[in-house]
Every structure is written in C-alpha cells, then in structure tokens.
Amino acid sequence: MTENTEATWFRDKFDAIRAEIQKAIVGQHEIVENVLICLAANGHVLLEGMPGLGKTLLVRTLASAVSVDFGRIQFTPDLMPADVTGTNVLSEGRVFEFRKGPIFANILLADEINRATPKTQSALLEAMQERCVTVGGKRHVLEEPFLVMATQNPIEQEGTYPLPEAQLDRFFFKVLVPYPTKEELAEVVMRTTGSTEAAPSAVASREDVMKMRSIVREVPIAQAVLDYALSIVVACHPEGETASPAARRFCNFGPSPRGAQSLITAGKVHALLAGRFNVAKEDIRKAVKPALRHRILLNFEADAEGMSADRVLEETIAAVDTSDRDPIKV
Amino acid sequence: MRNIQEDLAPFAKRVRLARGWRGIAQGASAGAAICIVWATLDAFRLVMAEWQWLGITFAVCALAGLICGFVIPVSSKALTKSIDRRAALKDRLTTATERTGESGVFDEALQADASEALREVSPKKAFPLRFTRLHGGSLALGALAAMIFMLGNSPLLMSPGQRKERDEVHAMGEAVERVAKEQFQKPDSKQDLTPEEKRLAGDMMKLARELERARIPKEQALQKQNELAQKANDLAKQAEGQARVDLANAQTAEDQLAAAASVANMSESEKTQMASQLSKAMTDLQNRMSQLQKEQAKAREALNKSNLSQAGREALQRQLSQLSQQGKGLSSQMQALQQKMKTLQLSKEAMDVFRKLVNDPLYKQILELQRKLQGSMKQGANGKMSALSDEELKELQRKLEALAKRLNDPEEMKKFLQAMLDAAKHAKQMGRGNGAGLGLGLGSGMGESGPQGGASAGGGPSYGPGAPTQDIWAGDTQHVNKLDKPVENRGTTHAESITGEQRPGDGSEPYVEIKAPTFVGTRSSVPYQRVMPSYKRRAESALERQQIPKKHEKRVKEYFDSLTGAGGK
C-alpha cells in the first residue's frame, strides 16, 4: 500500500486521540469519530442525546487527550451573554479591564445549549464563525484551535429555546448520541462502579491539532466527487430543479453553502482515515447525515408522517445515486 | 512510476470491444425490427422478401452495430470514472487523472496509489463480454421475424385453392428458371450476350424467383411472363432483322465475287464486247440524266411563274417530284454500271484469286451453310426453333476463318466473311430470343388454360404486320441477277410479284436495256426452269389484262424470252 508521511502521521494522531477517548467512553465509536472529525476539520459540533449518555464526558475527555484549554458553560435560562463572552470590570486600579468569559478556551463545552435564551445563544454566533468576540466595542480574538461542542437533549422541551437556523448552521456536525448497547452498558457500569477510574492522558498538542487541520485541507477531490456532493446539497433544496422527491415533499428549506463546505471537509477527513489520498463518493455519503441533518428544515407534512431529516437525506442520496450512472454502457 | 494513461490503454481497447459486442446486439435488434416489418409486409403480399435478404439485413445491421461500437472513441474521463465504479477504486483514478501534473502534498502518493490499484484490476473483469438481455432480445426479435416470414410463406395457412394456385405458380417459376438457364446461362453463350439479353435474363431470373416463392397471384404472374415473352420476341425480331441485313450484305458481297469470277471466265473478246455495251449504257444513262435535269429546270422555271393556277401549280409540283424519283433511279443504275465496269478492269491476279475462290470446296461448303442459315432463320421467323445448332454455327465460324486465311483476302471476301460472321452471331441471338419467347410462352400456358392457353396469345411468338413473311425468303432462293435491274447497295434481292398494276402519274419511266451474258447466281437450290413458267404465266396474264403500259409490253415479253433463252443455254 502506498504511504505518505503526512497522511500516516494524521491517521496515527487521530487514532491516538481516539484511543485515549475510548478509555473513558465505552462504545459510541461513530460519535467519537465524528467529534474528532470536527476537531480535525475545524468545525463545531452539536451533540444531541438523552441525558446521561456521556456527552459531557466525551468532550471533557477530548480536551484531556488533546491537552488544550477546556471551558464549560452550563446553559440555563438566566444565563446572560456576558456570562459567556466575558465582561469589562472595574479593577482595583479604577480601570475597566476585560475579564474573559468561559468562551476563551480551545474546547468549549456548551452544555444544554437550548436552555439558554436566544439572546445568550446568539453570543456564540460571532465566536463560532469569526473566532472572536466583541465586548464593549473591543474585539477579542479567540485562540486557535477553537471548538464549540454543544449538547442538547431532545426531550424536556418545556422551557427550552430551540436553536435558531442561523445558530444551527454554524455547527459543522450535528451528532446524535444513541443509547449504548447492552454490552457497552455493562462495560460502562463495570468501569464506573469499580475502584479505578480511567484517566486519559494527553496525546496531542494544540500544534498537532493545527497541523491536522492543515493536512486535511490538502486532500484532493475530483470534480466528479465534488459534483456529487453538490448534487446532494442541491437536491435537498425543495424549490430547486434537481430537488429529490423527498426534499420536495418534506422540506421547507435546504442546506446553506456551509453545508456543502462541511460535507467536503468531512469527506477529506474520512478519506485520510480510510488511508486514501483522495475524497471518494463514499466519504461524502458518510458525512451527509451529520453535516446536513441540522441544516434542512422539515415542514409540517414531515412531522405528520414521522419523517426525520435523516430519512429525507437517505432518500436524497438514493435519488442522486440513481442519476449518477456509469458513463460507459457495455 | 508508470503513467496512468499507459495503464489505461488496455482498458480502452477492452471498452471498444465490449462496446462492439453491445453494438452487435443493438444493431441486430434494429435489423431484426426491420426484418419483422419486412416479413410482415411480405406475409401480407405487399412487398417481396427473401430469406437471404432478411438474413443479410440482420447481419449487416449487427455488423454496423459492431463497427459503430468499436469505432466510437472512449474518453479518458469516462473511462476512469467507469473503472472507478466497476472496480470499486473509490474515485482514485478519476482524481489521479485530474491531478496529473499537480504537486500537492498528496499528489505523488495519489498517482502511485491509483496506479497500484489499477494494476490489480483486470480489463476483462472490469468490462466483461456478457450475454445481456439486449443480446437475448435481439435474438428473440430475429426469431420472431423468421417465424413471421415462415408463417407467411407456409402453405399450412392456405386454403386448398390457394395451395393449388401456389403449386402452379411455383411450377411456372421452375419453368421460367429452366428456360433462362438454357438460353442465357450456358458458359459459351454468356460471352455473346448483348446488354438487352442480359437484362432479359436478369428479369427472367427475378420472375422465376418470385414465382418459385409463389408470392404473386397467378394472373399477375401470367401477365409478367407475357411481358417477358414479348420482350424476348422483340429481341428475336431485332436480331433477325440484323441477321437479314448481314445476310443481304453477304449476298451482295457474294454477288460481286460471283460477278468477278464470271468475268474472270470470259474471253478477251467477250470482255471487250461487254465493256463496250456497258460504256454505251453508261452514255445512254448520262444522256437521260442530262435530259431529266433539263426537264426539271423547265418545270422549276414554270413553277416560278406567278400567273399559274392552283391546279397547275400542284401538277407541276407532282411532275417535279416524279422527275426527282426518276433521277434517283438513274443515279443508282449508273452506280451499278460503274461497279460492273470496275469489275471488268480488275487485274489478272485478282481475277485468278476470284476464280480460285469460287472453285474452293471450302467456299462451297460455306455457301451451303449460308443457305442453311437462311433456312434456319426462315424457320425462326415462323416461330420454330433454329435448324442450325450451336455446333453448326461454330463450324460455320471456324470455316469462315479458315477460308479467310487460305485466300488472299480480297476486299469483297472480307466483307462477305464479316457479314457471314455477323449473321451467325445474330442468328444465335435470334435463337436465344426465340427460345426464351417460346419457353415463356410454354410456361405461361400452364394452368387452367392448358398448354395453348390465353398466355400464349401474348407470350408466344406471335408476329404482327411488321414481321418477315415467307415471300421474302422464297425470293432469295430464286434470285436472278439481271444487269438491266439496278443492283442495290445492300444486296437485297427481294422478289416482287408482278401484279400488273399501273403506277399513277403520266411521267416517263426510265428503262435501260443491256444485251450481255446473264449473271446467274449460284445460290439457288430451286431449278430455274421450275419457277420460270409460273412467272411467265403471271406476266402474260398481266399483259392480257392490259395493266402494263403499251410501250412496255414488248419489253416484258422480251425479258421473259431472254430468260428462257438463258435457261436453255
């Protein structure tokens, strides 16, 4: 098999971080991989799952494994933007000085993000997109890498504020955290009820993360694969000429261009993880659901028929695959 | 590192092959569809189809599909994309070919990876030659076309009456084919065929095929057969006409040879006497010609006068026309006389050649064959098959060539030989035409109307008013060449019965009397004395009915007396 130093290094580093995380997190391989993809692709991740599935632990463990600054904000309805970004306080020297909020970290855990008011949620918008915050008219740049890992649970909707589309669109991936299997649960119980507790060690530095990000961007993608990814994105737009039947029926709005960017970048990481030096359609397909499921807005008919975003995406992929034929018929 | 494009070459070849294989199925499907339409139309008797042509259509379409599939170029982009899909290379090739020449972090590794992956792929496995549904469909369509064709031509679906008619038409087809083969497709006659004969032979074979397939109604078959028989008869008549002309040419040449030979047998005093008479006759003719020209000038002068009545003008114009005809007659007589005079002036060597020629046994054999040929043509004209077989015609040709070699080739002899050869050739053509006409007539007579049925009326050798009559041929056998009769350029010696009817008009009639030894032809096999009394009686009968002008009565009488005298010698 052909080898490349950069690719090998990337894969090794990725596997090392994953291995450290797996020390604390039982199972959930896909979730871990997707979170790490977001780390490598310079994207934020929204974890959605029932309480107690290890979302917070996952993020914390990741911060430990990567050896970067970790910040955590527990979102509540009375949380104010300044509690997130930081504020100017009058110091002893009678001078206003900026006291950084928890957002000034390399990895920020925004726990139960949907419990905060939209005003507070919006405090994250600039930080997530621009990698900076503006307080008191002064712009404060966040240190790279900056990764927001938000969690929310799909139940207990009373007293919550669903994230607005603009906010959702800033998340690179939306990862659904499933219940562990029986075997995984047994392992979790064994690990957490014993006398010893796993302590992940740091296996990657901040520079390593930055290097991983630069490597990802170098992965080439063929025009045909790019067309395929864009076809999927466009097919999710219900008003488009090439909209898939499912999107036309169940979607109000399709993904933004950020969705296409996420798709391609995630595809590149998948390619490297698969030991290839090019993005394949297979990589794109793997990335479709986490990259686009929070970027399409379903209509009432979808709700009425119990249609999920993931099913709409599956049908859209199938429709695009059907039209993507072998150019040589023999 | 090998170039990926080089590694792709065998795949491109394989794709061409696979496309060709698929093209065969596509072409065959199209061909089969055409065949189905054709066979269906054939089954409904709208067009004619033959199984060979159906097969050829199917095969040609399949071949065209193969060629098209093989020739259409394979784009590198499509090829790499297809290989990626078929060999599950996960877009390695597509990306690598697109990134050829780039120098990114992963490009070198990408190229190596794609090459390595491609080497593990077999072109045969990536593009297998499968028997697809398209191939099966094309075969099924072909089978359907064949079934429609066979059902359309099968007697199973016919009523007894239709079957009977089919059998009859089939038999007619066999007969037509047999006739065509006998008449036109013999190895030795193939070279002699004229374009018209070839066309006729082609039409006959085409008709034979149609009839053998029994794809046309009996009435139409008979009609077509009659048309071909008519064509054959027309060809036979045409050949017969040409043969007659050739024989007449041969006759003329032979007359000249005989005349030269008889001159060669004359004594010097006889030659002198004859020359004197010919000279005198020539002078006389010149005088008459001069007088005729004066009369013509006078008539023209009178015609130019303005005070002439309409009746007078018409009378003058009639007179002028008669004078012109007389002038032509005189002119031809003068030419004949000149020819005689020329013969008298031949050298001694030429005379020897002619004498030797007429005494040559081969020449006599040829003359015998010529007479036989004339008889054969007469039989042909009467609708019978030629009495002269191909072998005899060949023999005639061989002897003519032998004689041409042996003799010193005088001009007259060359003309004679050429005319005889042409006559033989045209006699052959006439035989073929007559044979075809007779064969088709016989064939068309089959069926309800019997051997002499309605078809023979149009298809058999029926001759109309323009056809040669027996009189013409009878005249040839009783040919007597008299010096007082103009020798026609083409040597036609048609006998004319003397009916004694007076010519209209009151103009003078030219007549030249030459006293000279009579040139008796050597061709007649009928004894001269046998026909002479009959002719004389008819002439005397005409004289008694006073239908011959008074001033010519004596001359007619003297003419027959002189003949009797010549015969008595």
PDB file of N, CA, C and O in Angstrom, chain A residues 191-223:
ATOM      1  N   ARG A 191     -16.820  -0.068  34.545  1.00  0.00           N
ATOM      2  CA  ARG A 191     -15.762   0.943  34.660  1.00  0.00           C
ATOM      3  C   ARG A 191     -16.080   1.989  35.735  1.00  0.00           C
ATOM      4  O   ARG A 191     -15.193   2.498  36.402  1.00  0.00           O
ATOM      5  N   THR A 192     -17.336   2.340  35.792  1.00  0.00           N
ATOM      6  CA  THR A 192     -17.685   3.471  36.660  1.00  0.00           C
ATOM      7  C   THR A 192     -18.050   3.056  38.083  1.00  0.00           C
ATOM      8  O   THR A 192     -18.147   3.913  38.966  1.00  0.00           O
ATOM      9  N   THR A 193     -18.224   1.774  38.302  1.00  0.00           N
ATOM     10  CA  THR A 193     -18.591   1.361  39.667  1.00  0.00           C
ATOM     11  C   THR A 193     -17.435   0.669  40.375  1.00  0.00           C
ATOM     12  O   THR A 193     -17.577   0.215  41.505  1.00  0.00           O
ATOM     13  N   GLY A 194     -16.319   0.604  39.731  1.00  0.00           N
ATOM     14  CA  GLY A 194     -15.150  -0.027  40.330  1.00  0.00           C
ATOM     15  C   GLY A 194     -14.324   0.986  41.105  1.00  0.00           C
ATOM     16  O   GLY A 194     -14.672   2.174  41.207  1.00  0.00           O
ATOM     17  N   SER A 195     -13.223   0.500  41.554  1.00  0.00           N
ATOM     18  CA  SER A 195     -12.367   1.363  42.360  1.00  0.00           C
ATOM     19  C   SER A 195     -11.459   2.241  41.506  1.00  0.00           C
ATOM     20  O   SER A 195     -10.994   3.286  41.922  1.00  0.00           O
ATOM     21  N   THR A 196     -11.214   1.800  40.296  1.00  0.00           N
ATOM     22  CA  THR A 196     -10.299   2.582  39.438  1.00  0.00           C
ATOM     23  C   THR A 196     -11.115   3.350  38.390  1.00  0.00           C
ATOM     24  O   THR A 196     -12.170   2.920  37.947  1.00  0.00           O
ATOM     25  N   GLU A 197     -10.579   4.433  38.062  1.00  0.00           N
ATOM     26  CA  GLU A 197     -11.240   5.257  37.044  1.00  0.00           C
ATOM     27  C   GLU A 197     -10.218   5.589  35.954  1.00  0.00           C
ATOM     28  O   GLU A 197      -9.070   5.906  36.277  1.00  0.00           O
ATOM     29  N   ALA A 198     -10.656   5.481  34.745  1.00  0.00           N
ATOM     30  CA  ALA A 198      -9.726   5.720  33.624  1.00  0.00           C
ATOM     31  C   ALA A 198      -9.336   7.188  33.585  1.00  0.00           C
ATOM     32  O   ALA A 198     -10.195   8.058  33.703  1.00  0.00           O
ATOM     33  N   ALA A 199      -8.061   7.414  33.405  1.00  0.00           N
ATOM     34  CA  ALA A 199      -7.594   8.796  33.309  1.00  0.00           C
ATOM     35  C   ALA A 199      -6.886   8.984  31.981  1.00  0.00           C
ATOM     36  O   ALA A 199      -5.731   8.595  31.822  1.00  0.00           O
ATOM     37  N   PRO A 200      -7.562   9.609  31.009  1.00  0.00           N
ATOM     38  CA  PRO A 200      -6.922   9.789  29.703  1.00  0.00           C
ATOM     39  C   PRO A 200      -5.750  10.733  29.777  1.00  0.00           C
ATOM     40  O   PRO A 200      -5.797  11.725  30.514  1.00  0.00           O
ATOM     41  N   SER A 201      -4.730  10.415  29.087  1.00  0.00           N
ATOM     42  CA  SER A 201      -3.558  11.290  29.073  1.00  0.00           C
ATOM     43  C   SER A 201      -3.531  12.074  27.756  1.00  0.00           C
ATOM     44  O   SER A 201      -4.158  11.689  26.775  1.00  0.00           O
ATOM     45  N   ALA A 202      -2.802  13.146  27.767  1.00  0.00           N
ATOM     46  CA  ALA A 202      -2.727  13.999  26.565  1.00  0.00           C
ATOM     47  C   ALA A 202      -1.824  13.355  25.524  1.00  0.00           C
ATOM     48  O   ALA A 202      -0.671  13.044  25.802  1.00  0.00           O
ATOM     49  N   VAL A 203      -2.338  13.144  24.381  1.00  0.00           N
ATOM     50  CA  VAL A 203      -1.540  12.517  23.309  1.00  0.00           C
ATOM     51  C   VAL A 203      -1.338  13.472  22.131  1.00  0.00           C
ATOM     52  O   VAL A 203      -0.647  13.141  21.184  1.00  0.00           O
ATOM     53  N   ALA A 204      -1.983  14.647  22.186  1.00  0.00           N
ATOM     54  CA  ALA A 204      -1.805  15.607  21.085  1.00  0.00           C
ATOM     55  C   ALA A 204      -1.795  17.006  21.650  1.00  0.00           C
ATOM     56  O   ALA A 204      -2.473  17.294  22.643  1.00  0.00           O
ATOM     57  N   SER A 205      -1.023  17.831  21.029  1.00  0.00           N
ATOM     58  CA  SER A 205      -0.915  19.211  21.492  1.00  0.00           C
ATOM     59  C   SER A 205      -1.795  20.109  20.623  1.00  0.00           C
ATOM     60  O   SER A 205      -2.391  19.667  19.632  1.00  0.00           O
ATOM     61  N   ARG A 206      -1.816  21.342  21.013  1.00  0.00           N
ATOM     62  CA  ARG A 206      -2.558  22.334  20.227  1.00  0.00           C
ATOM     63  C   ARG A 206      -1.990  22.442  18.799  1.00  0.00           C
ATOM     64  O   ARG A 206      -2.710  22.509  17.818  1.00  0.00           O
ATOM     65  N   GLU A 207      -0.654  22.358  18.721  1.00  0.00           N
ATOM     66  CA  GLU A 207       0.003  22.441  17.405  1.00  0.00           C
ATOM     67  C   GLU A 207      -0.361  21.234  16.540  1.00  0.00           C
ATOM     68  O   GLU A 207      -0.518  21.340  15.311  1.00  0.00           O
ATOM     69  N   ASP A 208      -0.474  20.097  17.223  1.00  0.00           N
ATOM     70  CA  ASP A 208      -0.861  18.900  16.467  1.00  0.00           C
ATOM     71  C   ASP A 208      -2.243  19.079  15.841  1.00  0.00           C
ATOM     72  O   ASP A 208      -2.476  18.698  14.683  1.00  0.00           O
ATOM     73  N   VAL A 209      -3.106  19.669  16.625  1.00  0.00           N
ATOM     74  CA  VAL A 209      -4.466  19.877  16.084  1.00  0.00           C
ATOM     75  C   VAL A 209      -4.400  20.816  14.881  1.00  0.00           C
ATOM     76  O   VAL A 209      -5.049  20.567  13.842  1.00  0.00           O
ATOM     77  N   MET A 210      -3.602  21.852  15.016  1.00  0.00           N
ATOM     78  CA  MET A 210      -3.490  22.799  13.891  1.00  0.00           C
ATOM     79  C   MET A 210      -2.884  22.123  12.658  1.00  0.00           C
ATOM     80  O   MET A 210      -3.300  22.372  11.528  1.00  0.00           O
ATOM     81  N   LYS A 211      -1.919  21.258  12.928  1.00  0.00           N
ATOM     82  CA  LYS A 211      -1.294  20.563  11.797  1.00  0.00           C
ATOM     83  C   LYS A 211      -2.298  19.610  11.133  1.00  0.00           C
ATOM     84  O   LYS A 211      -2.360  19.497   9.892  1.00  0.00           O
ATOM     85  N   MET A 212      -3.072  18.941  11.973  1.00  0.00           N
ATOM     86  CA  MET A 212      -4.087  18.032  11.423  1.00  0.00           C
ATOM     87  C   MET A 212      -5.030  18.808  10.502  1.00  0.00           C
ATOM     88  O   MET A 212      -5.401  18.337   9.422  1.00  0.00           O
ATOM     89  N   ARG A 213      -5.404  19.984  10.937  1.00  0.00           N
ATOM     90  CA  ARG A 213      -6.321  20.794  10.129  1.00  0.00           C
ATOM     91  C   ARG A 213      -5.699  21.177   8.783  1.00  0.00           C
ATOM     92  O   ARG A 213      -6.367  21.169   7.742  1.00  0.00           O
ATOM     93  N   SER A 214      -4.425  21.509   8.829  1.00  0.00           N
ATOM     94  CA  SER A 214      -3.782  21.901   7.560  1.00  0.00           C
ATOM     95  C   SER A 214      -3.636  20.701   6.621  1.00  0.00           C
ATOM     96  O   SER A 214      -3.760  20.825   5.402  1.00  0.00           O
ATOM     97  N   ILE A 215      -3.384  19.543   7.201  1.00  0.00           N
ATOM     98  CA  ILE A 215      -3.255  18.326   6.368  1.00  0.00           C
ATOM     99  C   ILE A 215      -4.585  18.015   5.683  1.00  0.00           C
ATOM    100  O   ILE A 215      -4.625  17.681   4.488  1.00  0.00           O
ATOM    101  N   VAL A 216      -5.635  18.149   6.433  1.00  0.00           N
ATOM    102  CA  VAL A 216      -6.966  17.830   5.871  1.00  0.00           C
ATOM    103  C   VAL A 216      -7.231  18.675   4.625  1.00  0.00           C
ATOM    104  O   VAL A 216      -7.760  18.186   3.623  1.00  0.00           O
ATOM    105  N   ARG A 217      -6.868  19.902   4.689  1.00  0.00           N
ATOM    106  CA  ARG A 217      -7.155  20.793   3.564  1.00  0.00           C
ATOM    107  C   ARG A 217      -6.376  20.440   2.294  1.00  0.00           C
ATOM    108  O   ARG A 217      -6.723  20.892   1.204  1.00  0.00           O
ATOM    109  N   GLU A 218      -5.336  19.663   2.459  1.00  0.00           N
ATOM    110  CA  GLU A 218      -4.520  19.307   1.285  1.00  0.00           C
ATOM    111  C   GLU A 218      -5.074  18.119   0.504  1.00  0.00           C
ATOM    112  O   GLU A 218      -4.613  17.824  -0.602  1.00  0.00           O
ATOM    113  N   VAL A 219      -6.028  17.447   1.081  1.00  0.00           N
ATOM    114  CA  VAL A 219      -6.533  16.235   0.381  1.00  0.00           C
ATOM    115  C   VAL A 219      -7.260  16.643  -0.904  1.00  0.00           C
ATOM    116  O   VAL A 219      -8.158  17.488  -0.859  1.00  0.00           O
ATOM    117  N   PRO A 220      -6.857  16.085  -2.038  1.00  0.00           N
ATOM    118  CA  PRO A 220      -7.508  16.478  -3.306  1.00  0.00           C
ATOM    119  C   PRO A 220      -8.880  15.816  -3.489  1.00  0.00           C
ATOM    120  O   PRO A 220      -9.141  14.736  -2.959  1.00  0.00           O
ATOM    121  N   ILE A 221      -9.689  16.493  -4.242  1.00  0.00           N
ATOM    122  CA  ILE A 221     -11.022  15.949  -4.538  1.00  0.00           C
ATOM    123  C   ILE A 221     -11.273  16.102  -6.040  1.00  0.00           C
ATOM    124  O   ILE A 221     -10.972  17.154  -6.634  1.00  0.00           O
ATOM    125  N   ALA A 222     -11.780  15.072  -6.648  1.00  0.00           N
ATOM    126  CA  ALA A 222     -12.043  15.108  -8.093  1.00  0.00           C
ATOM    127  C   ALA A 222     -13.313  15.910  -8.369  1.00  0.00           C
ATOM    128  O   ALA A 222     -14.190  16.019  -7.509  1.00  0.00           O
ATOM    129  N   GLN A 223     -13.349  16.439  -9.575  1.00  0.00           N
ATOM    130  CA  GLN A 223     -14.511  17.247  -9.958  1.00  0.00           C
ATOM    131  C   GLN A 223     -15.797  16.426  -9.877  1.00  0.00           C
ATOM    132  O   GLN A 223     -16.844  16.926  -9.444  1.00  0.00           O
TER     133      GLN A 223
END
